[in-house]
Short mmCIF file of N, CA and C in Angstrom, two decimals:
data_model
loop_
_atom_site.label_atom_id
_atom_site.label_comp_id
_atom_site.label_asym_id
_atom_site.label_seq_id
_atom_site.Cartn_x
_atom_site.Cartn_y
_atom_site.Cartn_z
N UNK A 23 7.00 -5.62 -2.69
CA UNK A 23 6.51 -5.39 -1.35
C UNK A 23 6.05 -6.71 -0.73
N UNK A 24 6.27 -6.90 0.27
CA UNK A 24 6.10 -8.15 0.85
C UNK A 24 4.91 -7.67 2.16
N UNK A 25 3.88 -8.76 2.50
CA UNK A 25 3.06 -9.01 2.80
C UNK A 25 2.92 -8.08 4.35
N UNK A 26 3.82 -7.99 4.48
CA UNK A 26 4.34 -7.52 6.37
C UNK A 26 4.50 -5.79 5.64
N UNK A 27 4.50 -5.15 4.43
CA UNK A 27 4.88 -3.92 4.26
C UNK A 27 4.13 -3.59 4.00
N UNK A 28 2.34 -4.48 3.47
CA UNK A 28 1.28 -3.96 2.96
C UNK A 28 0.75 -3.75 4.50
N UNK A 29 0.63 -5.36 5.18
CA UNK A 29 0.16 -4.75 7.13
C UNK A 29 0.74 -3.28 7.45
N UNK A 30 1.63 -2.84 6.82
CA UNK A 30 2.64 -1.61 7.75
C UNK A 30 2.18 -0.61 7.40
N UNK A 31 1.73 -0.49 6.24
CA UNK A 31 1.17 0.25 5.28
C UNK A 31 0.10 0.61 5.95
N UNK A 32 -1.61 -0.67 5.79
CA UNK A 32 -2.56 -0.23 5.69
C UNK A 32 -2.86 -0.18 7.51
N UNK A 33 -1.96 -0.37 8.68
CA UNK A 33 -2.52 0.35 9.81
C UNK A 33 -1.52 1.68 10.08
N UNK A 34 -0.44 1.81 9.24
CA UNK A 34 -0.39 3.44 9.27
C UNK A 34 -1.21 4.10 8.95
N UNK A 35 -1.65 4.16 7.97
CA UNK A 35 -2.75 4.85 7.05
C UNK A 35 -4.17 5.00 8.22
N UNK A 36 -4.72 3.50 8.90
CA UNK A 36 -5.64 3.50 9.90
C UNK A 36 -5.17 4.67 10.79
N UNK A 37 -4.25 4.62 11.25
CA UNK A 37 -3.49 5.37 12.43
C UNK A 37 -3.66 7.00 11.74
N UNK A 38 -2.84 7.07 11.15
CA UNK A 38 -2.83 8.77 10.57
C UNK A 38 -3.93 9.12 10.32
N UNK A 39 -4.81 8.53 9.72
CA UNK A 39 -6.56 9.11 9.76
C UNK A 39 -7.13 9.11 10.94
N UNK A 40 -6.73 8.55 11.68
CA UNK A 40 -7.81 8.42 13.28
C UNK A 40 -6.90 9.08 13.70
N UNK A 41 -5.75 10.04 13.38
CA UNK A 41 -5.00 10.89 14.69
C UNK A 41 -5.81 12.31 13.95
N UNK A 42 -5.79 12.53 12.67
CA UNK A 42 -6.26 13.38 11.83
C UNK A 42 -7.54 14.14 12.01
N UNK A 43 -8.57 12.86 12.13
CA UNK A 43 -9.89 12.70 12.55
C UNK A 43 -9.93 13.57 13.92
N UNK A 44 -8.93 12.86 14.91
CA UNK A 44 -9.16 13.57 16.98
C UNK A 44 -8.93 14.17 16.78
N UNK A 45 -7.76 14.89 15.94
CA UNK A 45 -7.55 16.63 16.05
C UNK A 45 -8.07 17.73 15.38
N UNK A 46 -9.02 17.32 14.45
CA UNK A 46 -9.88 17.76 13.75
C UNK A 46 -11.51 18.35 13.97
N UNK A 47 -12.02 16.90 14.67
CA UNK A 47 -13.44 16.83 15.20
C UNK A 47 -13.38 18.04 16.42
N UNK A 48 -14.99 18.56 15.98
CA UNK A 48 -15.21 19.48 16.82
C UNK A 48 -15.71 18.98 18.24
N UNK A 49 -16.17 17.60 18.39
CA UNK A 49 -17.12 17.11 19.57
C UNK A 49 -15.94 16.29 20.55
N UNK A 50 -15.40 16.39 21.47
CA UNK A 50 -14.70 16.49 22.21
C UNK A 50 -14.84 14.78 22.92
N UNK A 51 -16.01 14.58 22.94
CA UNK A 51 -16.09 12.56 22.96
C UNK A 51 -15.49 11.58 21.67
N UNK A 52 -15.93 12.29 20.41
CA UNK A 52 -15.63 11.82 19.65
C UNK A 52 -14.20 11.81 19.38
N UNK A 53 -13.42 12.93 19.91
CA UNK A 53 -11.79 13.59 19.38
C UNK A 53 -11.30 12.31 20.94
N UNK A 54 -11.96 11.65 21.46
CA UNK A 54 -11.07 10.95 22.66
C UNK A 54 -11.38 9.53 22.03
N UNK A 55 -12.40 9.34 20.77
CA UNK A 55 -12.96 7.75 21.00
C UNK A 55 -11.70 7.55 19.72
N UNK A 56 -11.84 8.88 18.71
CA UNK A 56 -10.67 8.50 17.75
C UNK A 56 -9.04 8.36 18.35
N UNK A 57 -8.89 9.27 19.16
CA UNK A 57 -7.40 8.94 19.84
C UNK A 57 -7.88 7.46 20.29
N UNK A 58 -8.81 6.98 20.50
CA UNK A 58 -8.48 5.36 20.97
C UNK A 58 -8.12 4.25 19.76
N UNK A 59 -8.48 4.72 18.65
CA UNK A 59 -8.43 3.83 17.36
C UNK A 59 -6.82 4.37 16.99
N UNK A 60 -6.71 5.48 16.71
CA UNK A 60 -5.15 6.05 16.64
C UNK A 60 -4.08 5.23 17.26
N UNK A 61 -4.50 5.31 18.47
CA UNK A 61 -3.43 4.39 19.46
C UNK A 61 -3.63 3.37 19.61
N UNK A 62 -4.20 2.33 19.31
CA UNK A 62 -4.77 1.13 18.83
C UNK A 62 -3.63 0.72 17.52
N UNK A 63 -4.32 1.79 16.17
CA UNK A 63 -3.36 1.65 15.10
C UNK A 63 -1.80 1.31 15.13
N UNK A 64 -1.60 2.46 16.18
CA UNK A 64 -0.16 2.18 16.58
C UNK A 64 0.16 1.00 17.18
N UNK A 65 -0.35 0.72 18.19
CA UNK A 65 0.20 -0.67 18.33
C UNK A 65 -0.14 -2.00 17.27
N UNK A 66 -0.89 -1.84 16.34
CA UNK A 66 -0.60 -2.53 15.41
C UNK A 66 0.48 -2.23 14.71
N UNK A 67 1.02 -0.96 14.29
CA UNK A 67 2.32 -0.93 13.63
C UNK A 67 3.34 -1.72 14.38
N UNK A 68 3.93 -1.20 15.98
CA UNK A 68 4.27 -1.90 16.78
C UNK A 68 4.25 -3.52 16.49
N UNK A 69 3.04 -3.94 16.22
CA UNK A 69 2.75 -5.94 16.13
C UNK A 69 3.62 -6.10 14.93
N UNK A 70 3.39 -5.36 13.79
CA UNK A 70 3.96 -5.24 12.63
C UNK A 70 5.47 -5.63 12.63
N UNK A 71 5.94 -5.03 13.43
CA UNK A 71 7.45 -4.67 13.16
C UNK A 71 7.70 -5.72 14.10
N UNK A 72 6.92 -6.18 14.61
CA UNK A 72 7.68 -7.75 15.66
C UNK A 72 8.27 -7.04 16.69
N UNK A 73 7.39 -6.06 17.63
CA UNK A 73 8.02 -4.98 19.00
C UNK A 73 6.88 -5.69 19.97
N UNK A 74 6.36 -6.86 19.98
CA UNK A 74 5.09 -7.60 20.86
C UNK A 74 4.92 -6.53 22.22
N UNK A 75 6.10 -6.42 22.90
CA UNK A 75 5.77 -6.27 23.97
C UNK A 75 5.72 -4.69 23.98
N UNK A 76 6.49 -3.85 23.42
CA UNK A 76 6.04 -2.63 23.63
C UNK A 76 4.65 -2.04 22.85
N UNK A 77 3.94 -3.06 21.53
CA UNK A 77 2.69 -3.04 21.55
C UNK A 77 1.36 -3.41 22.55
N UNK A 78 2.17 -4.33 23.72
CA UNK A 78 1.10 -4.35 24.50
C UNK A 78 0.82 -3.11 25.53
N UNK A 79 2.38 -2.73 25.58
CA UNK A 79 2.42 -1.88 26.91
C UNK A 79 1.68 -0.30 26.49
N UNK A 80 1.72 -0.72 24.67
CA UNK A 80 1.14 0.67 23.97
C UNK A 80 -0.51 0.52 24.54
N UNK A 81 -0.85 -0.93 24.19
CA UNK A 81 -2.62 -0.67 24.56
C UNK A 81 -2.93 -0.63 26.16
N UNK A 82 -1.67 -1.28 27.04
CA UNK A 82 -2.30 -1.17 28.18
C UNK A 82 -1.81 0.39 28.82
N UNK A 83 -1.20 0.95 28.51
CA UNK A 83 -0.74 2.48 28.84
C UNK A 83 -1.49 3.72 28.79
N UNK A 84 -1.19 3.57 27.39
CA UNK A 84 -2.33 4.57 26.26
C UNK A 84 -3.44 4.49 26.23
N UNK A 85 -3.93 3.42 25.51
CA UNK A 85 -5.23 2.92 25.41
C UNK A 85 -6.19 2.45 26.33
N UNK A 86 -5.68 1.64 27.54
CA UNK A 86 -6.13 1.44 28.40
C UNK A 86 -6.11 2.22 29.66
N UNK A 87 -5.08 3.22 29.76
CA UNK A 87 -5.26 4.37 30.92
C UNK A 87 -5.51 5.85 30.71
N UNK A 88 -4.65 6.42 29.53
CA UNK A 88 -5.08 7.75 29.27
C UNK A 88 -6.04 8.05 28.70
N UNK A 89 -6.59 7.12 27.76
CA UNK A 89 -7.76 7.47 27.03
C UNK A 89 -8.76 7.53 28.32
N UNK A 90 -8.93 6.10 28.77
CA UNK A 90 -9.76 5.94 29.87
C UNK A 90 -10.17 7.43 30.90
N UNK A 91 -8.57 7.87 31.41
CA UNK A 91 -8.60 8.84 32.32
C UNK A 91 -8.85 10.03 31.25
N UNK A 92 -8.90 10.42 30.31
CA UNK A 92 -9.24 11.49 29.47
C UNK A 92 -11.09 11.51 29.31
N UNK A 93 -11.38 10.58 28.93
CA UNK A 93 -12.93 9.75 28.74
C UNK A 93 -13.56 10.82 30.40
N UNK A 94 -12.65 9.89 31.48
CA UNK A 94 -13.31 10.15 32.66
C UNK A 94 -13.11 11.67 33.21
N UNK A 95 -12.22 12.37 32.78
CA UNK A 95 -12.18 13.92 33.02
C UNK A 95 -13.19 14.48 32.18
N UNK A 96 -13.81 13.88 30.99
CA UNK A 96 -14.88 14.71 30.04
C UNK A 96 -16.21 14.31 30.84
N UNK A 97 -16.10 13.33 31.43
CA UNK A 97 -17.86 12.99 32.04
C UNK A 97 -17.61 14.04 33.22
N UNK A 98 -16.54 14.02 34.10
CA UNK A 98 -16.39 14.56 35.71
C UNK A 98 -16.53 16.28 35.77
N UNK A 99 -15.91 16.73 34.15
CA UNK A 99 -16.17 17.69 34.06
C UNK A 99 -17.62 18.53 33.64
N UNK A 100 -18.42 17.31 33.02
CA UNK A 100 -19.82 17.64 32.73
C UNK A 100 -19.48 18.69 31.16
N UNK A 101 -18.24 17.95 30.48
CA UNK A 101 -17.68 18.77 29.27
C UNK A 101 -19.43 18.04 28.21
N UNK A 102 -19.72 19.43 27.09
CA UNK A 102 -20.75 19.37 26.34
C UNK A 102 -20.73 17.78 25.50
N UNK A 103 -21.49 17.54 25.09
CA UNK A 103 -21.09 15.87 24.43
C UNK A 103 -21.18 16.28 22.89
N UNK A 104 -21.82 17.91 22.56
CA UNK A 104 -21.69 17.71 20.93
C UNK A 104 -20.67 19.16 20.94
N UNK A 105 -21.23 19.81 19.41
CA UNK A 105 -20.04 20.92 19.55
C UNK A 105 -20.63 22.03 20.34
N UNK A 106 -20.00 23.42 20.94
CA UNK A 106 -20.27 24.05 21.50
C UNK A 106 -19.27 25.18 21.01
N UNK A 107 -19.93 26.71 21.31
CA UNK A 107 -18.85 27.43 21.25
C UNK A 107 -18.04 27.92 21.61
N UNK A 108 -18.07 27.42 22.84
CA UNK A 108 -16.99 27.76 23.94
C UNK A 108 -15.80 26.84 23.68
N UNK A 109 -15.67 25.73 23.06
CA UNK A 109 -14.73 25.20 22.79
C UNK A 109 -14.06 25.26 21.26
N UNK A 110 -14.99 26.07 20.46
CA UNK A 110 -14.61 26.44 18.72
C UNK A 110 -13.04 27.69 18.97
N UNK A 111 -12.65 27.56 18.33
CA UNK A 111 -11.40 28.32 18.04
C UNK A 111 -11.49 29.29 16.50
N UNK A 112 -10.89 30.26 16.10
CA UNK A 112 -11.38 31.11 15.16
C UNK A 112 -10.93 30.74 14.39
N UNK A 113 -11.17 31.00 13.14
CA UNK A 113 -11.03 30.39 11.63
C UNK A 113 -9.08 31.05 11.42
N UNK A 114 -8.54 31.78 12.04
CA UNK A 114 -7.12 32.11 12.06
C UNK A 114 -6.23 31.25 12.90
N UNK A 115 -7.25 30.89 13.71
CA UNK A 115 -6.15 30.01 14.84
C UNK A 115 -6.15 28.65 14.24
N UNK A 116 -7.27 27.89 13.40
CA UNK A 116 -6.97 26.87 12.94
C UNK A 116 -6.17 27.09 11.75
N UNK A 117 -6.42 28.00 10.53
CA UNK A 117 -5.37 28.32 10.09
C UNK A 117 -3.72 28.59 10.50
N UNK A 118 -3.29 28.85 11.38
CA UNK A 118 -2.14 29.11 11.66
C UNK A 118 -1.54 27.72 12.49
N UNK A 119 -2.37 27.28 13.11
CA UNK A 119 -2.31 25.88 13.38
C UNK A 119 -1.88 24.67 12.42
N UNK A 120 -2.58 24.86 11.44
CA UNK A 120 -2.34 24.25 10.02
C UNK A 120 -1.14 24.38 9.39
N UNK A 121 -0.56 25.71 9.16
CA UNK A 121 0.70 26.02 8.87
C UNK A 121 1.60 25.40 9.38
N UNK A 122 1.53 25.82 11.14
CA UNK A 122 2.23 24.85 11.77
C UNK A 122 2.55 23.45 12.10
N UNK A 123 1.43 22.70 11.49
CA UNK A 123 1.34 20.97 11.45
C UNK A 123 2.45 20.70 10.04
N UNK A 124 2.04 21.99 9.06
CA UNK A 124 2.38 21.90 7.94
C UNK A 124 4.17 21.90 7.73
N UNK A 125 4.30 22.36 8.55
CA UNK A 125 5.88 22.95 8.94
C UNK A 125 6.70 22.00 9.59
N UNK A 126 6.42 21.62 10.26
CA UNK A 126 6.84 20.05 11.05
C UNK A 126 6.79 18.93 9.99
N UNK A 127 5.64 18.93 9.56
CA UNK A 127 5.42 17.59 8.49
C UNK A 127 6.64 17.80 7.57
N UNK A 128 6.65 18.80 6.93
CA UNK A 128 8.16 19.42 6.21
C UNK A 128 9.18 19.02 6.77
N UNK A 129 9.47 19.62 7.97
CA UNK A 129 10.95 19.10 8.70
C UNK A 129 11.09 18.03 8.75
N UNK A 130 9.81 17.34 9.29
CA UNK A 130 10.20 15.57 9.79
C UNK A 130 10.70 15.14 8.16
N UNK A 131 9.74 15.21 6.82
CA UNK A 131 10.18 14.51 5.44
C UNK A 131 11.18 14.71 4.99
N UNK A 132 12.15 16.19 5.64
CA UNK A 132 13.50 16.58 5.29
C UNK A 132 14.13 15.32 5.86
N UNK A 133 13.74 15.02 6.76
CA UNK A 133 14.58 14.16 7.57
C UNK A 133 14.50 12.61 7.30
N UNK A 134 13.50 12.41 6.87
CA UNK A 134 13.17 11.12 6.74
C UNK A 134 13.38 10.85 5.81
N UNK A 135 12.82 11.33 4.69
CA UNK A 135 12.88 10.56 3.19
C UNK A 135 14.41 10.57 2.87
N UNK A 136 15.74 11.15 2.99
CA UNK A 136 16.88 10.75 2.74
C UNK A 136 17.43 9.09 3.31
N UNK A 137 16.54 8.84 4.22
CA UNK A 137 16.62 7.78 4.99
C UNK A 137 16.38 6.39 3.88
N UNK A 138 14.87 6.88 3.52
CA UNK A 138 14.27 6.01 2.94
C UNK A 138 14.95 5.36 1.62
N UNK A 139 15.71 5.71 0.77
CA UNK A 139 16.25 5.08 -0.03
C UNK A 139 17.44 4.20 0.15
N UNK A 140 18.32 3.83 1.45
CA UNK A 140 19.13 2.76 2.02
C UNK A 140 18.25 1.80 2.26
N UNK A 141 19.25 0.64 2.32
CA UNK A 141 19.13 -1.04 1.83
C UNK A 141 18.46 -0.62 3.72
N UNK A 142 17.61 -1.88 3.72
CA UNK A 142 17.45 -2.42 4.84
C UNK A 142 18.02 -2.79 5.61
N UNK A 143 17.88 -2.60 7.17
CA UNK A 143 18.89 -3.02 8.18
C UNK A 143 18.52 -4.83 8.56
N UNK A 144 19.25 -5.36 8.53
CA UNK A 144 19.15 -6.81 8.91
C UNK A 144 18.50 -6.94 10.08
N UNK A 145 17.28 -7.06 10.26
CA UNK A 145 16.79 -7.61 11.97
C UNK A 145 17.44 -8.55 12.57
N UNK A 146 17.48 -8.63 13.91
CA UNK A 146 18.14 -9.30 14.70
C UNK A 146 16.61 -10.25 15.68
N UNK A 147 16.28 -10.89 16.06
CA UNK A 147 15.36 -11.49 16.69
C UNK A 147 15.98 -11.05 18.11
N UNK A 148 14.97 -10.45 18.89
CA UNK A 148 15.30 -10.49 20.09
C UNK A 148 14.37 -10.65 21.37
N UNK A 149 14.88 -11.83 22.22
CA UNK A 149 14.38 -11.96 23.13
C UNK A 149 14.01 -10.98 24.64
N UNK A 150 12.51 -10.63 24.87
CA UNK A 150 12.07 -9.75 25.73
C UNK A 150 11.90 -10.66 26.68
N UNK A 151 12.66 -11.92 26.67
CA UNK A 151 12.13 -12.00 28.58
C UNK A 151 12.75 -11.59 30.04
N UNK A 152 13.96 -11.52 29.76
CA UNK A 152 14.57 -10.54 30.23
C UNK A 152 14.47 -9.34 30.98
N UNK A 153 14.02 -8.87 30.16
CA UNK A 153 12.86 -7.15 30.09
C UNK A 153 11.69 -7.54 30.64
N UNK A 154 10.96 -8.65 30.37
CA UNK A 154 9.55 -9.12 30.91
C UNK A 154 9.54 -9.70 32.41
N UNK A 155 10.87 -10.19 32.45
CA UNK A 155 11.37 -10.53 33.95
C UNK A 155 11.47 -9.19 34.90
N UNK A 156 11.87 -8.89 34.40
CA UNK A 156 12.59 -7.43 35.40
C UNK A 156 11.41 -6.72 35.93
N UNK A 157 10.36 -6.37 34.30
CA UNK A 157 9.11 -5.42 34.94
C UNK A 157 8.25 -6.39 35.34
N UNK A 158 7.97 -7.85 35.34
CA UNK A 158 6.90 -8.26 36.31
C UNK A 158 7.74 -8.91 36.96
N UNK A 159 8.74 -8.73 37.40
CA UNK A 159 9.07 -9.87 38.76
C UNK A 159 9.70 -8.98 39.59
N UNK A 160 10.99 -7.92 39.53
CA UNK A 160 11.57 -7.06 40.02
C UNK A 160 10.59 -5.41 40.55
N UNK A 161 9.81 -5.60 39.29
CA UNK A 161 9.10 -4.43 39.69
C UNK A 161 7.96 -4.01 39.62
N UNK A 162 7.47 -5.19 39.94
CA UNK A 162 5.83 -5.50 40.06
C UNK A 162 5.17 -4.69 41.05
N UNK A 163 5.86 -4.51 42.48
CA UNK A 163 5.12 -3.68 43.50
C UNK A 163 5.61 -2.31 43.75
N UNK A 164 6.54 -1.96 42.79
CA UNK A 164 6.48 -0.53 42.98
C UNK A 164 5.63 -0.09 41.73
N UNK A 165 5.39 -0.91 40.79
CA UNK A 165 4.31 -0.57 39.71
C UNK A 165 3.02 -0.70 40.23
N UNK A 166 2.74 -1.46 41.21
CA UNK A 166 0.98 -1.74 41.83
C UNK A 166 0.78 -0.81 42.42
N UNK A 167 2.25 0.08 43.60
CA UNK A 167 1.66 0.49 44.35
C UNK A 167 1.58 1.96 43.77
N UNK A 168 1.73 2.24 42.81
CA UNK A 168 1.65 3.68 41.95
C UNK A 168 0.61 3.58 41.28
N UNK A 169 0.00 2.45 41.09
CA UNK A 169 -1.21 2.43 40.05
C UNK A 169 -2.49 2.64 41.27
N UNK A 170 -2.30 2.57 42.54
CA UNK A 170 -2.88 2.54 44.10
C UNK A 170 -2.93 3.59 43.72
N UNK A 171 -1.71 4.19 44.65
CA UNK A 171 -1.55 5.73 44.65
C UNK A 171 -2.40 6.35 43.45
N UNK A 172 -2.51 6.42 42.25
CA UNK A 172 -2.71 6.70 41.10
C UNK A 172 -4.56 6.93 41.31
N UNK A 173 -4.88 5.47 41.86
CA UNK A 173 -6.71 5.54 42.45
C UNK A 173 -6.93 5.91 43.08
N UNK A 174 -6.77 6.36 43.89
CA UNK A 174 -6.72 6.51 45.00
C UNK A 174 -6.93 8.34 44.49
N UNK A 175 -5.78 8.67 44.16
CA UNK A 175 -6.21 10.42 43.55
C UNK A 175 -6.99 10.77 42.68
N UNK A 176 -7.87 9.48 41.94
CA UNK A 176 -8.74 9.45 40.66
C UNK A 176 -10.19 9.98 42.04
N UNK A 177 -10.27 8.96 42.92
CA UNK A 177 -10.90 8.83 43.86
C UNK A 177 -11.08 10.38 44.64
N UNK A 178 -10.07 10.88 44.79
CA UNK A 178 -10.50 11.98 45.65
C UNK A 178 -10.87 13.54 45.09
N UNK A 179 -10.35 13.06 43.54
CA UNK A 179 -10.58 14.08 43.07
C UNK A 179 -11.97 13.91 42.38
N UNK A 180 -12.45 13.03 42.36
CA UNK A 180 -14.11 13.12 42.39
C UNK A 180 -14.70 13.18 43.42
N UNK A 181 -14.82 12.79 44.79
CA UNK A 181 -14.89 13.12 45.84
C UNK A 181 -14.73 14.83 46.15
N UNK A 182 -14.24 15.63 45.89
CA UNK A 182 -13.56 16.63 46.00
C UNK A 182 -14.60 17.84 44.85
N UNK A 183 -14.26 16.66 43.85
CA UNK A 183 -15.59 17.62 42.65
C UNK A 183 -16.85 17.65 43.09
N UNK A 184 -17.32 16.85 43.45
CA UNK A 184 -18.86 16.58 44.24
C UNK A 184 -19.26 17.55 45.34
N UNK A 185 -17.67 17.53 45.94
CA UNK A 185 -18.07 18.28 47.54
C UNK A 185 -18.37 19.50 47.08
N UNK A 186 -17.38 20.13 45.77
CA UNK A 186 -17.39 21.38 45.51
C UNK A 186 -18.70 21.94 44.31
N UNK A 187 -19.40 21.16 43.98
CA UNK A 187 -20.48 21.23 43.44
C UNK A 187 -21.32 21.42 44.19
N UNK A 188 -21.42 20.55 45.47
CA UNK A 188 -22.79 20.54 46.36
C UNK A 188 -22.66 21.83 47.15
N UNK A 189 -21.36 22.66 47.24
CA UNK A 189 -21.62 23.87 48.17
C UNK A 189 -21.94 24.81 47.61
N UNK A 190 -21.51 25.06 46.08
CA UNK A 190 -21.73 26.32 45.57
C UNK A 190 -23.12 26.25 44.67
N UNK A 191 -24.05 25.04 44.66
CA UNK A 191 -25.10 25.43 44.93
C UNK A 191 -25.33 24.65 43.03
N UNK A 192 -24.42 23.93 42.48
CA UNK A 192 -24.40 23.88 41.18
C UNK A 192 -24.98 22.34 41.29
N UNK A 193 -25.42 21.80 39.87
CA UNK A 193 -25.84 20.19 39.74
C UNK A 193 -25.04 19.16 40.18
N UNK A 194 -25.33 18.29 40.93
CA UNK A 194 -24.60 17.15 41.03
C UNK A 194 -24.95 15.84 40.76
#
């Protein structure tokens, strides 16, 4: 095993426990702070494998917008910060849930591990500037102006939550 398969190794392992962990935890801050380490992990696998740029686009995407906008729908919603029972599910539904993680995990190893015993594919080094040209030079302002658009509805839909709090008489 070479040095780059132990890195591959020990932030999968990071990764699969912190996805394990968010879907697990009952406290609904905590199940968003571990999806941030999860997807984090991943783009270290990503660094791993020498994919630079689609590891960045992993932390600035993922990590830096959905978590964010997930984070900010749990404060806007005034969601509980520990466990609650309105959000517990019955001891059958996580069971059957389980089965079903269990069932997939099956299919995917049907699929995979036949894989795993062929020789390695020869990497090729390849240059992303190209690709790095295109999305910041070609399509820089239809990406700004969607990330606008994008605030702009973050914006009104708190605006909008507020208004509708202050009429029906609830905390704001």
């Amino acid at each position: 095993m070479t040095s780059l398969d132990i890195a591959f190794l020990a932030t999968g392992a990071v990764t699969i426990a912190a996805a394990l962990l968010a879907v697990t935890t009952r406290q609904l801050v905590h199940s968003a702070l571990w999806l941030v380490l999860s997807l984090g992990g991943l783009a270290g696998c990503y660094l791993v494998l020498g994919a630079e740029l689609v590891a960045l686009v992993q932390v600035l995407v993922y990590v830096g917008a959905v978590v964010v906008l997930v984070i900010f729908a749990l404060m806007l919603t005034r969601a509980p910060i520990g466990p609650s029972a309105e959000h517990s599910t019955s001891r059958l539904h996580r069971a059957l849930a389980a089965v079903l993680g269990a069932g997939v995990s099956a299919l995917l190893l049907a699929v995979l591990l036949p894989l795993a015993g062929r020789e390695a594919v020869a990497r090729t080094p390849v240059d992303s500037s190209a690709l790095a040209g295109d999305l910041f030079g070609t399509w820089v302002w239809p990406f700004e102006a969607i990330s606008l658009l994008l605030l702009i509805a973050l914006i009104g839909a708190f605006s909008v939550s507020r208004l509708a709090g202050g009429q029906t008489g609830g905390p704001s």
